[in-house]
Amino acid sequence: MKLENHHLETTLSFIQNQASSINERLTYHWIPNISNSCQSQVEENLNLWCHIVAKGNKEKFKQRLAFEGFTLDKISLILAEGTFSPDTPLPEWLITLKKVIQKAENLELSQLPENIVNSTKIPFEPIYTPFIQVAWDKLRQKTKSNLDLLNNDSLVVLEQQLINQLAYLCTSVLLEEFKNFRSSGNEMKEFILTQLKESKSNNKYKQFLDDLLSDNLISFFEKYSVLGKLSAILINYWVEANQEFITRLNNDLPEIERLFSSDKPLKQVIDIQVGLSDSHERGRSVIALKFDTGLKLIYKPRNIHLDVNFYQFLNWFNQKSNLIPLKTIKIIHRDNYGWIEFLSSLPCNSEQEAKNFYYRYGMLVCLTYTLEGSDFHFENLISHGDNPMLIDLEGLLQPRTKANNDDNGISLTEGAESSILKGSTAQHASTASVGKLIQESVFRTFLIPIEYSFLNDDVNVNVGGLAVEEEKKIQQIAINNINSDAMNLGLKEVVFTQRNNLPVLNNAILSPKDYLEDIVQGFKETYEFLLKKKKLLLSKESPFLLLKNQNTRYLFRNTNTYNTILSNSYHPSLLKSGIKRSIALDVLSRAFLGMKNPEKLLPILRTELREMEDLDIPCFTSNTSINGVYVGKGEMVSDMFEKPSFESLMTRFENFSHKDLEQQVQMICSAFYAQLVKQPQPISLISTDDYSQKQNLSLSDSTSLNQELLSRQVVKIAEDLEKNAVALTTSSEAQRNSLMSTDEGITWLSLEYRAKTNGFRFPGLNPGLYDGNSGIALFLSALYKITQDERWKNLTDRSLKTIQNNIRQLTKYPKIQERLVKKTGISGTRGICSIIYSLVKMSELLQEPILLEDAHSLTGLITPDLIKKSSFPIIDGLASSILGLLALSKTELASASIKSHSLKIAKECGEYLLQYQQTDDKNIKTGFTHGLAGISYSFFRLFALTDDKRFLEAGKQALQQEQNFFSPIDKNWANDSSDNAVFNVSWTNGASGIALSRLGISHIYNDNLIQEDINNALETTQKYCFGEVDNLCWGNFGRLETLLVASKKLNQPSLLEFSYQGVNSLLSRAESAGNFQLFSGLPPLIFNPSFHHGSSGIGYQLLRFAHPDLLPSILLWE
């Protein structure tokens, strides 16, 4: 369509007004249209804004407006429709968009190459033709003959980058418009076209493109004005970034040739990879280029002086340490960019090279730990033969942000790495010092395994430097039937393959689990070398000074947060109105509303919003010698950090010691061990002979307990707990050097079991019984009960103080109560009811009724909503919640009101647990913690105290259901109904747990079936009693507890004698090995203090064998 200039100018003015952001209207003279018709639109925008930033809280929304000095009346004028004053300068993007519209004037599909019109790779590719034409016109004009430095293939890559960026931005809008265009009003016809029929026709699709182009895209941009604006911004950024890159390449080519290719002249770039990093500073990102000689380089459009000086430090380290040298690389650095030697992924050539790789990796862990490094995840590491190489050094000397606590005691400004590191540690303020300890440890480097949980903990992903990625296929949202009449949104299978971060030998990926000793050795020897050079490194001649006064990147938030918010802002509804998109982006301000003193940080928020309005990922810089963050041009937010990062480096190094070395090595090992822990192989998959060999245990001849050996091992467990305790103090020096010198609470670093994935993560101690502080405190209480040794009373009191601090947290900060309770859950294994149960048992053991007040206070947190959101089984479910509450309702130390209140809540949990009967049979499991045995046990226990026949019948029904899984041949129960069902013998999901549950209900309900179950389960338990591991959950002591209970309830001394023989044998094995075997395939000396999977549970069970009448069965929640 022929364009008339006055019509085009009117159109562009309309687009500019519609696309304008809140910030643009504030910056320039906005003239609002004050009319009643506009008022409803203003109210709609205000309500949307209030909902997005303050979740509908009007007082908080007023606080947000007050950040900028706005009143509702003032901001309403900005939100109203209107126009810019005539003297407002024309934005650069609008000039570009005008050229795009003009290019579209003469565009017809018939004139385009066939491969573009019928492309099946990029949705709506022909539409981008005028955009690309404008981009090339502008780039050629700016670069002139310098463009010849890149061959045609490289230019195609640059063009494809812009097309992909435009498609990412525009596809959702174009798809929605196409869906409306082709709609016939017949839903069935549409369904057949898009879902059932693979249509090859593209007639409707071509008609749609013709329709869009019929008025030169004007109608399209009038409707989606923000999309027009952002598309033009993309073009301008693409031109600016590539013009700068090509000009720099031309200027630096002689120096590049001199340093990297002195024997071969460089003529032209023949291959290029773009977009190798996030987009910062107007669309700039890292580029890899290959010359005609084969030389490969990396172009980084940022200051890389820190990289240069790091490699200078490495040169000093290599010369002085006499260790295996770490590879250094060539670099050309300019003020704001540089050229870096390209590092390709190369295999190892021998087993020795593989060992060298992992040894060097340990060295790098130590050096990055020393140099305050962070964020060196798997994408920032490449395996280059026997050299692990960090490919992005921006993570060095990362400053530690000062906590800016909200009125709930939660820090909102801890830096981006905290969001993942805190996901691996306890989520309670009373263990904040543990989080601090972790964030000041090797974990901060991300070079050791770091678990990132999402989808409500259904998925755990290791994002650490050595993350192993097996090839896997997942379903992702994608466009199906691209550029056909049937084009639609659907799912597409995407294959993820192994990354380049792990070494390879003979085409096989070498797992770090086989080279942990080399990693540790590399770390220790590097640490020891630095300790020897401590005097020099702290002096005025210190090589560390190379890293002083260097620019470094500061991550205020996780990059994924920015990417998600930016992606969400491309929704079609937000691409029509600049105001609505500004409001959507302002979700970034939500975190600031809870801060005590947000004013200081507002420049950061304003920078974030300004850069994301224009498609950039916010990027902040600091300096290693300055306590502040640069925002905008020359502006700085000062006093942001605990201290400048170079000072932090020196302070850290001053605190280097052999004790710190020992602690860091323990963390490294535990982090890798958490990745390796697997449940022992089911007995049904092991032959009887193989099982006997795996036991590696000869039963003791003595049928009496070896009390001396038992006492020695119990004390050793307690001493290990004492030695490894972490004091809850804000002083990291006290944590490192004097853990036991205060009266503060204590906690431990531990492997935490993740029920949903049947795996572990470290560090992850929670407040609960199963693998948290409560379980450890329960063991210590029992130890004091038996020994009356004040040493253990002190340790008990300090562990109790931690639990009580967790409870106080919920009272002191009621606004975060809901979040913490939701995170903790209400289960009797690791949730609120497990803490209740533990407090009840400790109050009885210590004869301290005051602990019941804490237990009672926790019952007030159990709401109907939490009950309804809980799962059913013992593990993290309602069945164990009931058992924890019943303990409080039965204890003689509690008042009548506490007892009745607890029983009332237990009954409410039972009411909802009754719904398990409607559970799909395919999801039903057997066993104590995950299945029907535990659920039935809980129902019978509840019936015994309520006399409610519904619970009795539900318990009987669960028993009957479980019987469907019984195999008379195996005398055991299959774990589920799947084709891959197996038989286990463990307490958690095998015969011993089923036997224990039946024994636990036999005094409440008993018939021939229960007696048969007990006999069968005990026979199987005794036959397969001893396996590889000793812990309660999966191992030997859990099975022995079943036999102990059976010996008492069934009055069978032979079972007790057998149990004593087993205990004596396990004690002897532990004495020889130095520790009990907590996990299969891992060294016995691993420290894991948790109750069900660790040493404290074994310690308690040993005490219970010696004093069964004094200590209750924790595995039965007695």
Short mmCIF file of N, CA and C in Angstrom, two decimals, residues 555-664:
data_model
loop_
_atom_site.label_atom_id
_atom_site.label_comp_id
_atom_site.label_asym_id
_atom_site.label_seq_id
_atom_site.Cartn_x
_atom_site.Cartn_y
_atom_site.Cartn_z
N LEU A 555 26.04 -9.43 41.06
CA LEU A 555 24.72 -10.00 40.77
C LEU A 555 23.76 -9.64 41.91
N PHE A 556 22.87 -8.71 41.66
CA PHE A 556 21.89 -8.33 42.67
C PHE A 556 20.80 -9.37 42.81
N ARG A 557 20.39 -9.92 41.67
CA ARG A 557 19.41 -11.02 41.66
C ARG A 557 19.91 -12.10 40.72
N ASN A 558 19.31 -13.27 40.87
CA ASN A 558 19.62 -14.37 39.98
C ASN A 558 19.20 -14.02 38.56
N THR A 559 20.06 -14.32 37.59
CA THR A 559 19.75 -14.01 36.20
C THR A 559 18.47 -14.69 35.74
N ASN A 560 18.18 -15.88 36.26
CA ASN A 560 16.94 -16.56 35.88
C ASN A 560 15.71 -15.76 36.25
N THR A 561 15.80 -15.01 37.35
CA THR A 561 14.68 -14.16 37.75
C THR A 561 14.42 -13.10 36.69
N TYR A 562 15.49 -12.45 36.24
CA TYR A 562 15.34 -11.44 35.19
C TYR A 562 14.78 -12.06 33.91
N ASN A 563 15.33 -13.19 33.52
CA ASN A 563 14.88 -13.83 32.28
C ASN A 563 13.40 -14.19 32.33
N THR A 564 12.96 -14.70 33.47
CA THR A 564 11.55 -15.08 33.60
C THR A 564 10.64 -13.87 33.52
N ILE A 565 10.98 -12.81 34.22
CA ILE A 565 10.16 -11.59 34.21
C ILE A 565 10.14 -10.99 32.81
N LEU A 566 11.30 -10.97 32.16
CA LEU A 566 11.37 -10.41 30.81
C LEU A 566 10.53 -11.23 29.84
N SER A 567 10.63 -12.55 29.93
CA SER A 567 9.85 -13.42 29.05
C SER A 567 8.35 -13.22 29.28
N ASN A 568 7.95 -13.10 30.54
CA ASN A 568 6.53 -12.89 30.84
C ASN A 568 6.02 -11.57 30.28
N SER A 569 6.92 -10.60 30.13
CA SER A 569 6.50 -9.29 29.62
C SER A 569 6.25 -9.29 28.12
N TYR A 570 6.49 -10.44 27.47
CA TYR A 570 6.22 -10.56 26.04
C TYR A 570 4.84 -11.15 25.76
N HIS A 571 4.02 -11.26 26.77
CA HIS A 571 2.67 -11.76 26.56
C HIS A 571 1.91 -10.79 25.66
N PRO A 572 1.11 -11.31 24.73
CA PRO A 572 0.41 -10.42 23.80
C PRO A 572 -0.36 -9.28 24.46
N SER A 573 -0.97 -9.53 25.60
CA SER A 573 -1.74 -8.48 26.27
C SER A 573 -0.87 -7.33 26.75
N LEU A 574 0.42 -7.60 26.99
CA LEU A 574 1.33 -6.57 27.47
C LEU A 574 2.05 -5.85 26.33
N LEU A 575 1.94 -6.39 25.13
CA LEU A 575 2.62 -5.78 23.98
C LEU A 575 1.73 -4.79 23.23
N LYS A 576 0.55 -4.54 23.81
CA LYS A 576 -0.35 -3.52 23.25
C LYS A 576 -0.17 -2.19 23.97
N SER A 577 0.20 -2.24 25.23
CA SER A 577 0.25 -1.05 26.07
C SER A 577 1.57 -0.97 26.82
N GLY A 578 2.30 0.12 26.60
CA GLY A 578 3.55 0.32 27.31
C GLY A 578 3.34 0.44 28.81
N ILE A 579 2.20 1.03 29.21
CA ILE A 579 1.90 1.17 30.62
C ILE A 579 1.72 -0.19 31.27
N LYS A 580 0.96 -1.05 30.63
CA LYS A 580 0.74 -2.39 31.22
C LYS A 580 2.03 -3.18 31.30
N ARG A 581 2.90 -3.05 30.31
CA ARG A 581 4.17 -3.76 30.37
C ARG A 581 5.05 -3.19 31.48
N SER A 582 5.05 -1.87 31.65
CA SER A 582 5.81 -1.27 32.75
C SER A 582 5.32 -1.80 34.09
N ILE A 583 4.02 -1.90 34.22
CA ILE A 583 3.43 -2.40 35.46
C ILE A 583 3.86 -3.85 35.70
N ALA A 584 3.85 -4.66 34.65
CA ALA A 584 4.25 -6.07 34.79
C ALA A 584 5.71 -6.19 35.22
N LEU A 585 6.57 -5.35 34.65
CA LEU A 585 7.98 -5.39 35.02
C LEU A 585 8.21 -4.93 36.45
N ASP A 586 7.30 -4.10 36.96
CA ASP A 586 7.48 -3.55 38.30
C ASP A 586 7.28 -4.58 39.40
N VAL A 587 7.02 -5.83 39.03
CA VAL A 587 7.04 -6.90 40.03
C VAL A 587 8.40 -6.94 40.73
N LEU A 588 9.42 -6.39 40.09
CA LEU A 588 10.75 -6.30 40.69
C LEU A 588 10.74 -5.48 41.98
N SER A 589 9.80 -4.55 42.11
CA SER A 589 9.78 -3.68 43.29
C SER A 589 9.20 -4.37 44.51
N ARG A 590 8.57 -5.53 44.31
CA ARG A 590 7.88 -6.19 45.43
C ARG A 590 8.83 -6.47 46.59
N ALA A 591 10.05 -6.91 46.28
CA ALA A 591 11.00 -7.25 47.35
C ALA A 591 11.38 -6.03 48.17
N PHE A 592 11.31 -4.84 47.58
CA PHE A 592 11.72 -3.63 48.28
C PHE A 592 10.67 -3.16 49.29
N LEU A 593 9.45 -3.61 49.14
CA LEU A 593 8.37 -3.11 49.99
C LEU A 593 8.52 -3.57 51.43
N GLY A 594 9.22 -4.67 51.66
CA GLY A 594 9.39 -5.15 53.02
C GLY A 594 10.66 -4.67 53.69
N MET A 595 11.50 -3.95 52.95
CA MET A 595 12.78 -3.53 53.53
C MET A 595 12.58 -2.43 54.57
N LYS A 596 13.46 -2.44 55.56
CA LYS A 596 13.40 -1.40 56.57
C LYS A 596 13.86 -0.05 56.02
N ASN A 597 14.91 -0.09 55.21
CA ASN A 597 15.45 1.16 54.65
C ASN A 597 15.69 0.99 53.15
N PRO A 598 14.62 1.00 52.36
CA PRO A 598 14.78 0.73 50.93
C PRO A 598 15.35 1.88 50.12
N GLU A 599 15.34 3.08 50.71
CA GLU A 599 15.68 4.27 49.91
C GLU A 599 17.06 4.15 49.27
N LYS A 600 18.02 3.61 50.04
CA LYS A 600 19.39 3.53 49.54
C LYS A 600 19.49 2.67 48.28
N LEU A 601 18.61 1.66 48.19
CA LEU A 601 18.71 0.70 47.09
C LEU A 601 17.81 1.05 45.90
N LEU A 602 17.04 2.11 46.03
CA LEU A 602 16.11 2.43 44.93
C LEU A 602 16.82 2.70 43.60
N PRO A 603 18.02 3.28 43.58
CA PRO A 603 18.70 3.42 42.28
C PRO A 603 18.91 2.09 41.56
N ILE A 604 19.11 1.02 42.33
CA ILE A 604 19.26 -0.30 41.72
C ILE A 604 17.95 -0.71 41.06
N LEU A 605 16.85 -0.54 41.78
CA LEU A 605 15.54 -0.88 41.21
C LEU A 605 15.26 -0.08 39.95
N ARG A 606 15.55 1.21 39.98
CA ARG A 606 15.29 2.06 38.81
C ARG A 606 16.13 1.62 37.62
N THR A 607 17.37 1.22 37.90
CA THR A 607 18.23 0.73 36.82
C THR A 607 17.69 -0.58 36.25
N GLU A 608 17.27 -1.47 37.13
CA GLU A 608 16.68 -2.73 36.68
C GLU A 608 15.50 -2.48 35.75
N LEU A 609 14.61 -1.62 36.16
CA LEU A 609 13.40 -1.36 35.37
C LEU A 609 13.76 -0.70 34.04
N ARG A 610 14.68 0.25 34.08
CA ARG A 610 15.06 0.95 32.85
C ARG A 610 15.68 0.00 31.84
N GLU A 611 16.56 -0.88 32.30
CA GLU A 611 17.24 -1.79 31.38
C GLU A 611 16.28 -2.87 30.86
N MET A 612 15.39 -3.36 31.71
CA MET A 612 14.47 -4.40 31.26
C MET A 612 13.38 -3.84 30.36
N GLU A 613 13.04 -2.57 30.54
CA GLU A 613 12.12 -1.93 29.58
C GLU A 613 12.68 -2.02 28.17
N ASP A 614 14.00 -1.93 28.08
CA ASP A 614 14.67 -1.93 26.78
C ASP A 614 15.38 -3.24 26.48
N LEU A 615 14.86 -4.34 27.06
CA LEU A 615 15.24 -5.71 26.67
C LEU A 615 16.58 -6.19 27.22
N ASP A 616 17.24 -5.44 28.06
CA ASP A 616 18.53 -5.87 28.60
C ASP A 616 18.34 -6.62 29.91
N ILE A 617 19.24 -7.57 30.17
CA ILE A 617 19.36 -8.17 31.48
C ILE A 617 20.21 -7.23 32.33
N PRO A 618 19.67 -6.72 33.46
CA PRO A 618 20.43 -5.77 34.27
C PRO A 618 21.79 -6.31 34.67
N CYS A 619 22.78 -5.46 34.58
CA CYS A 619 24.16 -5.85 34.90
C CYS A 619 24.79 -4.74 35.71
N PHE A 620 25.21 -5.07 36.92
CA PHE A 620 25.82 -4.08 37.79
C PHE A 620 27.30 -4.40 37.97
N THR A 621 28.07 -3.37 38.17
CA THR A 621 29.50 -3.56 38.38
C THR A 621 29.91 -2.92 39.69
N SER A 622 30.99 -3.46 40.23
CA SER A 622 31.59 -2.90 41.43
C SER A 622 33.09 -2.87 41.21
N ASN A 623 33.80 -2.57 42.27
CA ASN A 623 35.25 -2.57 42.22
C ASN A 623 35.75 -3.29 43.47
N THR A 624 36.78 -4.08 43.32
CA THR A 624 37.23 -4.91 44.42
C THR A 624 37.72 -4.10 45.62
N SER A 625 37.97 -2.80 45.40
CA SER A 625 38.47 -1.96 46.50
C SER A 625 37.45 -0.93 46.97
N ILE A 626 36.21 -1.05 46.48
CA ILE A 626 35.18 -0.06 46.80
C ILE A 626 33.96 -0.76 47.39
N ASN A 627 33.37 -0.13 48.38
CA ASN A 627 32.16 -0.67 49.00
C ASN A 627 30.95 0.00 48.35
N GLY A 628 30.64 -0.43 47.15
CA GLY A 628 29.51 0.16 46.45
C GLY A 628 29.27 -0.48 45.10
N VAL A 629 28.12 -0.16 44.51
CA VAL A 629 27.72 -0.70 43.21
C VAL A 629 27.45 0.47 42.27
N TYR A 630 28.00 0.36 41.07
CA TYR A 630 27.75 1.38 40.06
C TYR A 630 26.38 1.14 39.42
N VAL A 631 25.59 2.19 39.35
CA VAL A 631 24.30 2.12 38.67
C VAL A 631 24.20 3.33 37.75
N GLY A 632 23.80 3.10 36.52
CA GLY A 632 23.69 4.22 35.60
C GLY A 632 25.05 4.81 35.28
N LYS A 633 25.05 6.06 34.88
CA LYS A 633 26.28 6.73 34.47
C LYS A 633 26.87 7.48 35.66
N GLY A 634 27.91 6.87 36.23
CA GLY A 634 28.63 7.53 37.30
C GLY A 634 27.96 7.49 38.65
N GLU A 635 26.76 6.98 38.76
CA GLU A 635 26.06 6.93 40.04
C GLU A 635 26.46 5.67 40.78
N MET A 636 26.56 5.79 42.12
CA MET A 636 26.95 4.63 42.93
C MET A 636 26.05 4.51 44.14
N VAL A 637 25.68 3.26 44.43
CA VAL A 637 25.01 2.95 45.69
C VAL A 637 26.11 2.49 46.64
N SER A 638 26.39 3.30 47.65
CA SER A 638 27.51 3.01 48.54
C SER A 638 27.08 2.20 49.75
N ASP A 639 28.06 1.70 50.48
CA ASP A 639 27.85 0.94 51.71
C ASP A 639 26.92 -0.25 51.47
N MET A 640 27.14 -0.94 50.36
CA MET A 640 26.30 -2.09 50.00
C MET A 640 26.81 -3.38 50.62
N PHE A 641 28.10 -3.45 50.88
CA PHE A 641 28.70 -4.72 51.24
C PHE A 641 29.21 -4.72 52.68
N GLU A 642 29.48 -5.92 53.17
CA GLU A 642 30.11 -6.02 54.48
C GLU A 642 31.47 -5.31 54.47
N LYS A 643 32.15 -5.43 53.35
CA LYS A 643 33.41 -4.74 53.12
C LYS A 643 33.75 -4.92 51.65
N PRO A 644 34.66 -4.13 51.07
CA PRO A 644 35.07 -4.37 49.69
C PRO A 644 35.59 -5.79 49.51
N SER A 645 35.39 -6.35 48.34
CA SER A 645 35.69 -7.77 48.16
C SER A 645 37.17 -8.09 48.32
N PHE A 646 38.06 -7.14 48.00
CA PHE A 646 39.48 -7.42 48.22
C PHE A 646 39.78 -7.52 49.72
N GLU A 647 39.15 -6.68 50.52
CA GLU A 647 39.30 -6.80 51.97
C GLU A 647 38.75 -8.13 52.46
N SER A 648 37.64 -8.57 51.88
CA SER A 648 37.07 -9.88 52.25
C SER A 648 38.05 -10.99 51.94
N LEU A 649 38.71 -10.87 50.79
CA LEU A 649 39.72 -11.88 50.42
C LEU A 649 40.81 -11.94 51.48
N MET A 650 41.32 -10.77 51.88
CA MET A 650 42.42 -10.75 52.84
C MET A 650 41.96 -11.24 54.21
N THR A 651 40.73 -10.88 54.59
CA THR A 651 40.20 -11.35 55.87
C THR A 651 40.04 -12.86 55.86
N ARG A 652 39.49 -13.38 54.75
CA ARG A 652 39.35 -14.83 54.63
C ARG A 652 40.72 -15.50 54.77
N PHE A 653 41.70 -14.96 54.07
CA PHE A 653 43.00 -15.61 54.09
C PHE A 653 43.67 -15.53 55.46
N GLU A 654 43.43 -14.45 56.18
CA GLU A 654 43.95 -14.35 57.54
C GLU A 654 43.41 -15.49 58.40
N ASN A 655 42.19 -15.92 58.12
CA ASN A 655 41.55 -16.97 58.91
C ASN A 655 41.85 -18.38 58.40
N PHE A 656 42.69 -18.49 57.39
CA PHE A 656 43.09 -19.82 56.92
C PHE A 656 43.78 -20.57 58.08
N SER A 657 43.41 -21.82 58.24
CA SER A 657 43.99 -22.64 59.31
C SER A 657 43.77 -24.10 58.96
N HIS A 658 44.45 -24.96 59.70
CA HIS A 658 44.25 -26.39 59.46
C HIS A 658 42.84 -26.82 59.86
N LYS A 659 42.26 -26.15 60.83
CA LYS A 659 40.89 -26.47 61.21
C LYS A 659 39.92 -26.11 60.08
N ASP A 660 40.14 -24.94 59.47
CA ASP A 660 39.30 -24.54 58.34
C ASP A 660 39.50 -25.51 57.17
N LEU A 661 40.74 -25.92 56.93
CA LEU A 661 41.03 -26.88 55.87
C LEU A 661 40.24 -28.17 56.10
N GLU A 662 40.26 -28.65 57.32
CA GLU A 662 39.54 -29.88 57.65
C GLU A 662 38.03 -29.71 57.41
N GLN A 663 37.51 -28.56 57.79
CA GLN A 663 36.08 -28.32 57.63
C GLN A 663 35.70 -28.23 56.15
N GLN A 664 36.51 -27.55 55.35
CA GLN A 664 36.20 -27.42 53.92
C GLN A 664 36.29 -28.77 53.21
#
